Short mmCIF file of C-alpha atoms and ligand atoms in Angstrom, two decimals:
data_model
loop_
_atom_site.label_atom_id
_atom_site.label_comp_id
_atom_site.label_asym_id
_atom_site.label_seq_id
_atom_site.Cartn_x
_atom_site.Cartn_y
_atom_site.Cartn_z
CA MET A 43 -27.90 -30.18 15.46
CA ASN A 44 -29.14 -32.13 12.45
CA GLN A 45 -27.41 -31.99 9.06
CA LEU A 46 -29.88 -29.46 7.62
CA THR A 47 -29.48 -26.99 10.51
CA LYS A 48 -25.70 -27.27 10.20
CA LEU A 49 -25.88 -26.69 6.47
CA LEU A 50 -28.12 -23.64 6.87
CA GLY A 51 -25.90 -22.33 9.65
CA GLY A 52 -22.87 -22.83 7.41
CA CYS A 53 -24.54 -20.96 4.54
CA PHE A 54 -25.46 -18.09 6.86
CA ALA A 55 -21.93 -17.91 8.22
CA LEU A 56 -20.52 -17.94 4.69
CA TYR A 57 -23.00 -15.32 3.49
CA PHE A 58 -22.37 -13.12 6.50
CA GLY A 59 -18.63 -13.63 6.18
CA VAL A 60 -18.64 -12.48 2.57
CA PHE A 61 -21.00 -9.58 3.25
CA HIS A 62 -19.00 -8.54 6.28
CA THR A 63 -15.69 -8.66 4.42
CA GLN A 64 -16.97 -6.59 1.53
CA ALA A 65 -18.82 -4.03 3.60
CA PHE A 66 -16.49 -3.31 6.49
CA SER A 67 -12.95 -4.55 5.98
CA GLN A 68 -9.92 -3.83 3.82
CA PRO A 69 -10.27 -4.31 0.05
CA PRO A 70 -9.65 -7.92 -1.08
CA ILE A 71 -6.05 -9.03 -1.51
CA GLN A 72 -4.84 -8.31 -5.03
CA PRO A 73 -1.75 -9.58 -6.79
CA ARG A 74 1.06 -7.00 -6.86
CA PRO A 75 0.97 -5.19 -10.18
CA ILE A 76 4.72 -4.71 -10.68
CA PRO A 77 7.31 -7.32 -9.74
CA ILE A 78 10.17 -5.45 -8.09
CA PRO A 79 13.55 -7.03 -8.64
CA GLU A 80 15.50 -7.91 -5.52
CA TYR A 81 18.90 -7.56 -7.09
CA TYR A 82 18.46 -3.81 -7.46
CA LEU A 83 20.33 -3.93 -4.18
CA ILE A 84 23.51 -5.01 -5.96
CA ASP A 85 24.68 -1.47 -6.66
CA ASP A 86 25.50 -0.45 -3.14
CA TYR A 87 27.23 2.84 -2.55
CA GLU A 88 27.03 3.26 1.20
CA ASN A 89 30.02 5.62 1.22
CA ASP A 90 28.11 8.41 -0.48
CA PHE A 91 25.58 8.73 2.36
CA VAL A 92 25.51 11.47 5.00
CA SER A 93 24.03 11.01 8.47
CA LEU A 94 20.90 12.92 9.38
CA PHE A 95 21.41 12.10 13.06
CA ASN A 96 24.72 12.60 14.83
CA GLY A 97 23.94 10.08 17.60
CA LEU A 98 24.43 12.73 20.33
CA ASN A 99 21.70 15.36 20.06
CA LEU A 100 18.79 16.43 17.86
CA ASN A 101 20.65 19.18 15.98
CA GLY A 102 19.09 19.52 12.53
CA TRP A 103 15.66 18.34 13.70
CA GLU A 104 12.57 20.16 14.97
CA GLN A 105 9.37 18.80 16.51
CA LYS A 106 5.95 19.65 15.05
CA ASN A 107 2.31 18.78 15.52
CA GLY A 108 2.30 16.91 18.86
CA SER A 109 3.88 16.53 22.27
CA ALA A 110 5.37 13.01 22.19
CA SER A 111 8.93 13.04 23.52
CA TYR A 112 11.97 12.49 21.31
CA GLN A 113 15.19 11.72 23.17
CA VAL A 114 18.64 10.55 22.28
CA VAL A 115 19.22 7.19 24.02
CA ASN A 116 22.30 5.06 23.24
CA SER A 117 22.76 6.62 19.77
CA THR A 118 19.09 6.14 18.91
CA ILE A 119 16.30 8.66 18.57
CA THR A 120 13.71 7.27 20.96
CA GLY A 121 10.15 8.52 20.53
CA THR A 122 7.73 7.98 23.41
CA THR A 123 3.98 8.59 23.18
CA ALA A 124 2.29 11.28 25.29
CA LYS A 125 -1.28 10.85 26.51
CA GLY A 126 -3.84 12.81 24.50
CA SER A 127 -1.29 14.10 21.98
CA PRO A 128 -2.10 14.12 18.28
CA ASN A 129 0.44 12.55 15.91
CA SER A 130 3.90 13.99 16.57
CA PHE A 131 6.69 14.46 14.05
CA LEU A 132 10.39 15.08 14.45
CA CYS A 133 11.21 16.89 11.21
CA THR A 134 14.47 17.66 9.46
CA SER A 135 15.03 21.43 9.23
CA LYS A 136 16.20 20.89 5.66
CA SER A 137 14.07 19.91 2.65
CA TYR A 138 14.92 16.97 0.43
CA ALA A 139 13.66 16.32 -3.12
CA ASP A 140 15.25 13.28 -4.79
CA PHE A 141 17.13 10.97 -2.48
CA GLU A 142 17.84 7.55 -1.16
CA LEU A 143 17.11 7.32 2.57
CA ARG A 144 18.29 4.48 4.78
CA PHE A 145 17.49 3.94 8.44
CA GLU A 146 16.87 1.28 11.07
CA VAL A 147 13.76 1.21 13.22
CA LYS A 148 12.30 -0.78 16.10
CA VAL A 149 8.72 -0.26 17.30
CA ASP A 150 6.51 -1.51 20.15
CA ASP A 151 3.90 -3.95 18.80
CA ALA A 152 1.04 -1.71 19.92
CA LEU A 153 2.32 1.46 18.24
CA ASN A 154 1.89 2.66 14.68
CA SER A 155 4.65 4.83 13.26
CA GLY A 156 6.11 5.98 9.96
CA VAL A 157 8.64 8.20 8.23
CA GLN A 158 7.41 11.20 6.25
CA ILE A 159 9.10 12.10 2.99
CA ARG A 160 8.69 15.34 0.96
CA SER A 161 6.37 16.58 3.70
CA ILE A 162 5.14 20.03 4.55
CA SER A 163 3.71 22.11 7.43
CA ARG A 164 2.18 25.46 6.49
CA PRO A 165 0.04 27.82 8.56
CA GLY A 166 -2.49 27.96 5.70
CA PHE A 167 -3.16 24.19 5.69
CA LYS A 168 -5.02 22.86 8.76
CA LYS A 169 -3.03 25.21 11.05
CA GLY A 170 0.33 23.73 10.18
CA ARG A 171 -0.72 20.07 10.18
CA VAL A 172 2.23 17.97 8.99
CA HIS A 173 1.20 16.29 5.76
CA GLY A 174 2.66 14.35 2.85
CA PRO A 175 3.66 10.82 1.87
CA GLN A 176 4.49 8.52 4.78
CA VAL A 177 6.40 5.24 4.62
CA GLU A 178 4.50 3.02 7.03
CA ILE A 179 6.10 1.40 10.10
CA GLU A 180 4.16 -1.17 12.15
CA SER A 181 4.67 -4.64 13.55
CA SER A 182 3.99 -7.76 11.47
CA PRO A 183 1.67 -8.80 10.04
CA GLY A 184 1.24 -5.26 8.82
CA GLU A 185 1.47 -2.76 5.98
CA SER A 186 5.02 -1.57 6.70
CA GLY A 187 6.78 -0.01 3.72
CA PHE A 188 3.60 0.98 1.90
CA ILE A 189 2.87 4.69 1.35
CA TYR A 190 0.11 6.58 3.17
CA SER A 191 -0.94 10.19 2.56
CA GLU A 192 -0.57 11.57 6.10
CA GLY A 193 -2.75 14.48 7.14
CA THR A 194 -4.43 15.05 3.77
CA GLY A 195 -7.52 12.85 4.18
CA LYS A 196 -6.60 11.01 0.97
CA GLY A 197 -5.75 7.74 2.76
CA TRP A 198 -3.38 5.23 1.19
CA ILE A 199 -1.30 6.26 -1.81
CA SER A 200 -0.21 2.63 -2.34
CA PRO A 201 -2.85 1.16 -4.66
CA SER A 202 -2.55 -2.16 -2.86
CA HIS A 203 -1.22 -2.51 0.71
CA VAL A 204 -1.59 -6.11 1.75
CA ALA A 205 -0.28 -7.03 5.23
CA HIS A 206 3.02 -8.97 5.13
CA GLN A 207 5.65 -10.37 7.50
CA HIS A 208 8.84 -8.66 6.29
CA PHE A 209 9.02 -6.37 9.34
CA LYS A 210 10.69 -8.21 12.27
CA ASN A 211 8.83 -7.57 15.50
CA ASN A 212 10.81 -6.47 18.58
CA SER A 213 14.02 -6.10 16.61
CA TRP A 214 15.82 -3.65 14.34
CA ASN A 215 14.59 -3.39 10.77
CA SER A 216 16.47 -1.74 7.94
CA TYR A 217 14.48 0.49 5.60
CA ARG A 218 15.51 1.82 2.23
CA VAL A 219 13.46 4.50 0.47
CA VAL A 220 14.32 5.83 -3.00
CA ALA A 221 12.48 8.98 -4.12
CA ASP A 222 13.54 9.71 -7.69
CA GLY A 223 11.28 12.15 -9.53
CA ARG A 224 7.74 10.85 -9.24
CA ARG A 225 8.94 7.30 -8.53
CA ILE A 226 9.01 6.07 -4.93
CA GLN A 227 10.46 2.68 -4.05
CA THR A 228 10.78 1.05 -0.61
CA TRP A 229 12.52 -1.99 0.80
CA ILE A 230 12.43 -3.54 4.30
CA ASN A 231 15.29 -5.82 5.33
CA GLY A 232 16.24 -6.08 1.64
CA LYS A 233 12.74 -7.11 0.51
CA PRO A 234 11.12 -4.85 -2.09
CA ILE A 235 7.78 -3.60 -0.77
CA GLU A 236 6.58 -0.66 -2.86
CA ASP A 237 7.27 0.84 -6.28
CA LEU A 238 4.87 3.56 -7.37
CA PHE A 239 4.59 6.86 -9.17
CA LEU A 240 3.21 9.88 -7.31
CA GLY A 241 0.83 12.24 -9.08
CA ASP A 242 2.03 15.48 -10.69
CA ALA A 243 0.35 17.53 -7.94
CA ASP A 244 2.44 16.01 -5.13
CA PRO A 245 5.22 18.32 -3.85
CA ALA A 246 8.61 17.57 -5.37
CA SER A 247 10.41 18.33 -2.11
CA GLY A 248 9.84 18.65 1.64
CA PHE A 249 11.16 17.55 5.02
CA ILE A 250 11.74 14.05 6.31
CA ALA A 251 10.00 13.35 9.63
CA LEU A 252 9.80 10.60 12.24
CA GLN A 253 6.26 9.92 13.42
CA VAL A 254 5.09 8.97 16.90
CA HIS A 255 1.41 8.23 16.47
CA GLY A 256 -1.19 9.61 18.90
CA VAL A 257 -2.51 6.89 21.22
CA GLY A 258 -5.29 8.64 23.17
CA LYS A 259 -5.20 7.46 26.77
CA LYS A 260 -3.10 4.36 26.08
CA GLY A 261 0.64 3.92 26.34
CA PRO A 262 3.32 4.85 26.89
CA PHE A 263 4.75 3.12 23.81
CA GLN A 264 8.09 3.60 22.08
CA VAL A 265 9.61 3.69 18.65
CA GLN A 266 13.35 3.99 18.01
CA TRP A 267 15.43 4.98 15.00
CA ARG A 268 19.16 4.74 14.37
CA ASN A 269 21.66 5.03 11.49
CA ILE A 270 19.48 7.52 9.61
CA ARG A 271 21.40 8.48 6.48
CA ILE A 272 20.67 10.01 3.12
CA LYS A 273 22.16 10.32 -0.32
CA GLU A 274 20.67 13.13 -2.36
CA LEU A 275 20.19 12.30 -6.03
CA ASP A 276 21.01 15.14 -8.37
CA GLY A 277 19.42 13.63 -11.47
CA THR A 278 22.74 12.66 -13.01
CA GLU A 279 23.21 9.18 -11.54
CA SER A 280 23.33 6.42 -14.08
CA ARG A 281 20.05 4.53 -13.84
CA THR A 282 19.27 0.83 -13.84
CA ALA A 283 16.05 -0.70 -15.19
CA PHE A 284 14.86 -4.28 -15.55
CA ALA A 285 13.50 -6.38 -18.39
CA ALA A 286 11.25 -9.35 -17.56
CA GLN A 287 11.10 -12.63 -19.48
CA GLY A 288 8.23 -12.88 -21.97
CA ILE A 289 7.23 -12.72 -25.63
CA PRO A 290 4.79 -10.09 -26.91
CA GLN A 291 3.44 -9.85 -30.43
CA ILE A 292 4.83 -6.77 -32.20
CA ASP A 293 1.62 -5.16 -33.38
CA GLY A 294 1.47 -1.83 -31.49
CA LYS A 295 -1.05 -3.25 -29.00
CA ILE A 296 -0.36 -3.87 -25.32
CA ASP A 297 -0.48 -7.67 -24.83
CA PRO A 298 -1.14 -8.93 -21.24
CA VAL A 299 2.45 -10.28 -21.06
CA TRP A 300 3.63 -6.65 -20.71
CA ASN A 301 2.15 -6.67 -17.17
CA ARG A 302 5.15 -8.78 -16.13
CA ALA A 303 7.60 -5.99 -16.95
CA PRO A 304 8.56 -3.19 -14.50
CA ARG A 305 7.80 0.31 -15.83
CA PHE A 306 10.16 3.26 -15.98
CA LEU A 307 9.73 6.86 -17.08
CA THR A 308 11.58 9.39 -19.24
CA THR A 309 11.83 11.95 -16.45
CA ARG A 310 15.08 13.62 -17.54
CA GLU A 311 14.97 16.50 -19.98
CA VAL A 312 17.63 17.77 -22.34
CA LYS A 313 17.38 21.35 -21.08
CA GLN A 314 18.78 23.12 -24.16
CA HIS A 315 16.13 21.50 -26.38
CA ARG A 316 13.17 22.99 -24.53
CA THR A 317 11.66 25.92 -26.38
CA ILE A 318 7.99 25.48 -25.38
CA GLN A 319 6.92 27.24 -22.18
CA ASN A 320 4.04 25.04 -21.16
CA LYS A 321 5.15 21.99 -19.16
CA ASN A 322 1.98 20.17 -20.22
CA GLU A 323 3.11 20.20 -23.84
CA ILE A 324 6.20 18.07 -23.18
CA ALA A 325 5.99 14.52 -24.50
CA THR A 326 7.04 11.70 -22.15
CA ALA A 327 6.96 7.92 -22.14
CA GLU A 328 6.33 5.04 -19.79
CA VAL A 329 8.60 2.22 -20.93
CA ARG A 330 8.69 -1.55 -20.35
CA CYS A 331 11.08 -4.25 -21.60
CA LEU A 332 10.84 -8.01 -22.08
CA TRP A 333 13.41 -10.51 -23.36
CA ASP A 334 13.75 -14.08 -24.62
CA GLU A 335 16.60 -16.12 -26.15
CA GLU A 336 16.30 -14.26 -29.45
CA PHE A 337 15.01 -10.73 -28.89
CA LEU A 338 14.77 -7.73 -26.61
CA TYR A 339 11.24 -6.31 -26.78
CA CYS A 340 10.36 -2.73 -25.78
CA LEU A 341 7.07 -0.96 -25.30
CA ALA A 342 6.66 2.80 -24.87
CA VAL A 343 3.34 4.42 -24.06
CA ILE A 344 3.94 8.01 -25.08
CA THR A 345 1.93 10.92 -23.78
CA ASP A 346 2.02 13.72 -26.33
CA PRO A 347 -0.74 16.36 -26.37
CA LYS A 348 -0.22 17.05 -30.08
CA VAL A 349 1.16 14.33 -32.33
CA ASP A 350 3.04 15.97 -35.20
CA THR A 351 5.61 14.57 -37.64
CA ASP A 352 5.78 17.66 -39.82
CA ALA A 353 9.51 18.54 -39.54
CA GLU A 354 12.37 17.93 -41.90
CA GLN A 355 14.82 16.04 -39.68
CA PRO A 356 13.53 12.70 -38.35
CA TYR A 357 14.77 13.63 -34.82
CA GLU A 358 12.73 16.84 -34.92
CA GLN A 359 9.51 14.90 -35.59
CA ASP A 360 7.48 13.31 -32.82
CA SER A 361 9.51 10.16 -32.42
CA ILE A 362 11.13 7.70 -30.07
CA GLU A 363 14.83 6.84 -30.07
CA TRP A 364 16.37 3.75 -28.53
CA PHE A 365 20.08 3.58 -27.69
CA ILE A 366 21.62 0.17 -27.18
CA ASP A 367 25.10 -1.01 -26.27
CA SER A 368 24.62 -4.76 -26.33
CA GLY A 369 28.20 -5.35 -25.15
CA LEU A 370 27.93 -2.91 -22.21
CA ASP A 371 31.55 -1.94 -22.75
CA ARG A 372 30.87 1.74 -21.94
CA LYS A 373 33.06 3.13 -24.72
CA THR A 374 32.76 6.85 -25.42
CA THR A 375 32.35 6.34 -29.18
CA TYR A 376 30.00 4.01 -31.07
CA ASP A 377 31.45 0.67 -32.17
CA GLN A 378 29.97 -2.47 -33.72
CA ASN A 379 27.70 -3.38 -30.77
CA ASP A 380 26.27 0.14 -30.22
CA ALA A 381 23.35 1.56 -32.16
CA GLN A 382 20.62 4.19 -32.23
CA TYR A 383 17.15 3.37 -33.58
CA ARG A 384 14.27 5.75 -34.23
CA THR A 385 10.56 5.33 -35.01
CA ASN A 386 8.34 8.34 -35.58
CA ALA A 387 4.69 8.65 -34.55
CA ASP A 388 3.64 7.53 -38.06
CA GLY A 389 5.68 4.33 -37.79
CA GLN A 390 8.60 5.47 -40.01
CA GLU A 391 11.94 4.01 -38.95
CA SER A 392 15.37 5.66 -39.18
CA PHE A 393 18.76 5.02 -37.60
CA GLY A 394 21.79 6.77 -36.13
CA SER A 395 25.04 6.99 -38.06
CA THR A 396 26.19 3.48 -37.08
CA GLY A 397 23.15 2.04 -38.88
CA ASN A 398 20.91 -0.83 -37.92
CA VAL A 399 23.27 -2.97 -35.86
CA HIS A 400 20.67 -5.30 -34.36
CA GLN A 401 17.76 -6.12 -36.62
CA TYR A 402 14.92 -3.79 -35.57
CA GLU A 403 11.17 -4.04 -36.09
CA SER A 404 8.59 -1.58 -34.75
CA LYS A 405 4.84 -0.92 -34.84
CA VAL A 406 3.00 2.25 -33.85
CA THR A 407 -0.58 2.91 -32.75
CA GLN A 408 -1.79 6.47 -32.26
CA THR A 409 -4.03 6.98 -29.22
CA ASP A 410 -6.17 9.79 -27.76
CA THR A 411 -3.27 10.83 -25.53
CA GLY A 412 -0.30 10.26 -27.85
CA TYR A 413 1.05 7.06 -29.39
CA ILE A 414 2.31 3.59 -28.52
CA VAL A 415 5.51 2.12 -29.92
CA GLU A 416 6.09 -1.62 -29.62
CA CYS A 417 9.34 -2.99 -31.03
CA ARG A 418 11.97 -5.70 -30.92
CA PHE A 419 15.72 -5.88 -31.42
CA GLN A 420 17.50 -9.06 -32.38
CA ILE A 421 19.56 -9.39 -29.21
CA PRO A 422 19.74 -12.92 -27.76
CA GLY A 423 18.92 -12.68 -24.05
CA GLN A 424 20.11 -14.57 -20.98
CA LEU A 425 19.04 -14.35 -17.36
CA GLY A 426 21.19 -11.77 -15.55
CA GLN A 427 22.53 -10.21 -18.78
CA LYS A 428 23.24 -6.47 -18.71
CA ILE A 429 23.21 -4.11 -21.66
CA GLY A 430 23.64 -0.35 -22.07
CA PHE A 431 20.24 1.20 -22.69
CA ASP A 432 18.46 4.52 -23.06
CA VAL A 433 15.26 5.84 -24.55
CA GLN A 434 14.47 9.35 -25.80
CA ILE A 435 11.22 11.05 -26.78
CA ASN A 436 11.55 13.84 -29.33
CA ASN A 437 8.62 16.21 -29.30
CA ASN A 438 7.44 18.41 -32.12
CA ALA A 439 4.86 20.68 -30.49
CA GLY A 440 3.62 22.18 -33.76
CA ASN A 441 6.41 24.52 -34.93
CA ARG A 442 8.06 22.09 -37.38
CA SER A 443 10.98 21.53 -35.01
CA ARG A 444 11.96 19.65 -31.85
CA GLU A 445 10.67 21.64 -28.90
CA SER A 446 11.37 19.23 -26.04
CA THR A 447 13.35 16.04 -25.47
CA ALA A 448 12.63 13.64 -22.61
CA LYS A 449 15.03 10.85 -21.72
CA TRP A 450 15.23 8.00 -19.26
CA ASN A 451 18.95 8.17 -18.36
CA ASP A 452 21.11 10.66 -20.25
CA TRP A 453 20.20 14.26 -19.39
CA THR A 454 22.56 15.72 -22.03
CA ASN A 455 22.24 15.37 -25.81
CA ASP A 456 25.28 13.10 -25.95
CA ALA A 457 23.86 9.56 -26.05
CA HIS A 458 23.84 9.51 -29.86
CA THR A 459 27.62 10.04 -30.01
CA ASP A 460 28.74 8.64 -26.63
CA PRO A 461 27.31 5.28 -25.52
CA SER A 462 28.97 5.60 -22.09
CA LYS A 463 26.02 7.93 -21.32
CA LEU A 464 23.54 5.03 -21.47
CA GLY A 465 21.95 3.50 -18.38
CA THR A 466 21.90 -0.23 -17.63
CA LEU A 467 19.16 -2.73 -18.45
CA ILE A 468 19.27 -6.04 -16.55
CA PHE A 469 17.42 -9.14 -17.76
CA GLN A 470 15.54 -10.76 -14.89
CA LYS A 471 12.95 -13.59 -14.63
C1 BGC B 798 19.40 12.73 -31.64
C2 BGC B 798 20.31 12.61 -32.83
C3 BGC B 798 20.43 13.92 -33.57
C4 BGC B 798 20.82 14.99 -32.60
C5 BGC B 798 20.91 16.36 -33.24
C6 BGC B 798 19.84 13.86 -30.80
O1 BGC B 798 18.96 14.04 -29.75
O2 BGC B 798 19.45 11.57 -30.90
O3 BGC B 798 19.84 11.61 -33.66
O4 BGC B 798 21.37 13.81 -34.60
O5 BGC B 798 19.89 15.03 -31.54
O6 BGC B 798 21.21 17.31 -32.24
CA1 CA B 799 4.15 16.44 -30.20
#
């Protein structure tokens, strides 16, 4: 082959390669949008877990959808494929809403598997087809730990699901799944894999189920689970969030540096404050934090269907409140390192009774869907530092009063008098 033929051949191969990749294969590899901190694993509380599998029999479980076999072998649940069977599921009889699930799993290289969470089987939907979010299990390189919408035809829920090597082939792998409100997080062998928010339409509760995938005429293949245990979250656990290192400009606009920071939501409501009936009229926020040697920076993107500051008390106006205990000493009354800061949707600042402890600066931009608050506190940061932290969205829905209150950590109305109710913010890279 002369040089020219080789060159043309090369161009063709390159062209075809590109065309082929775009037309027929997985979407191109994208960087992960949210860095998930590994030291979330620090707060271990293994003692609070209950076993879903007693190691002896399948009491508490029922099989649906397919005819694979599930047997108890040496304290494992061993699933074996059956020729011609559709996907099979061994489902808990009980439903679970918010929980942390831990289990170990081992799977034959040729078999795809997964664990369903908040899943459902109803006669009215595809004749009882098991459906719902599935945490993927497959050998490496693979998409283990990402979330797939089983049985709904919607495909992957994980926006990006790039194959990785964190699943150890032919050995036991430990999974950790945290389902807390709309947020779902997964880890495999201690490595963070997924961190996403489900849509509002997704069921808030359902069974947990072990999948043995259909394999047509192939097989038999096996998948095994052991040490399946759960801790139900009742919405009162003290939460932990993470601030990333970076410096934004405080101008009420979302600088690209905010993409470094993990997001968290104000999913807890102060129940006695809710006087509006319509859930869609509640105001909520997606919050991110950054730090440097001088400041803590916070950004809140607030969804509020009707921005209104027409109420007498500042806390009854559409506004955000930040609660900070920079000493993290968890006292039950405010002292010199605790403070409450407030900015309303028009950019007006006010403070709790202890005053402006750390110098505070904030900027507001109103948007089509609510408003954005970007602010900074003069708190010198260090890698690994922990502070007490909470954020609250006061919502005036048009009746000149506060008609709903959404918070990140404290579900009571106590944070403004009792800083021990704050969650924990950890400064990471
Ligand atoms: C606010 C306080 C306010 C109190 C009145 C709280 O949610 O944080 O600033 O004084 O409500 O009930
Ligand atoms: Ca409002």
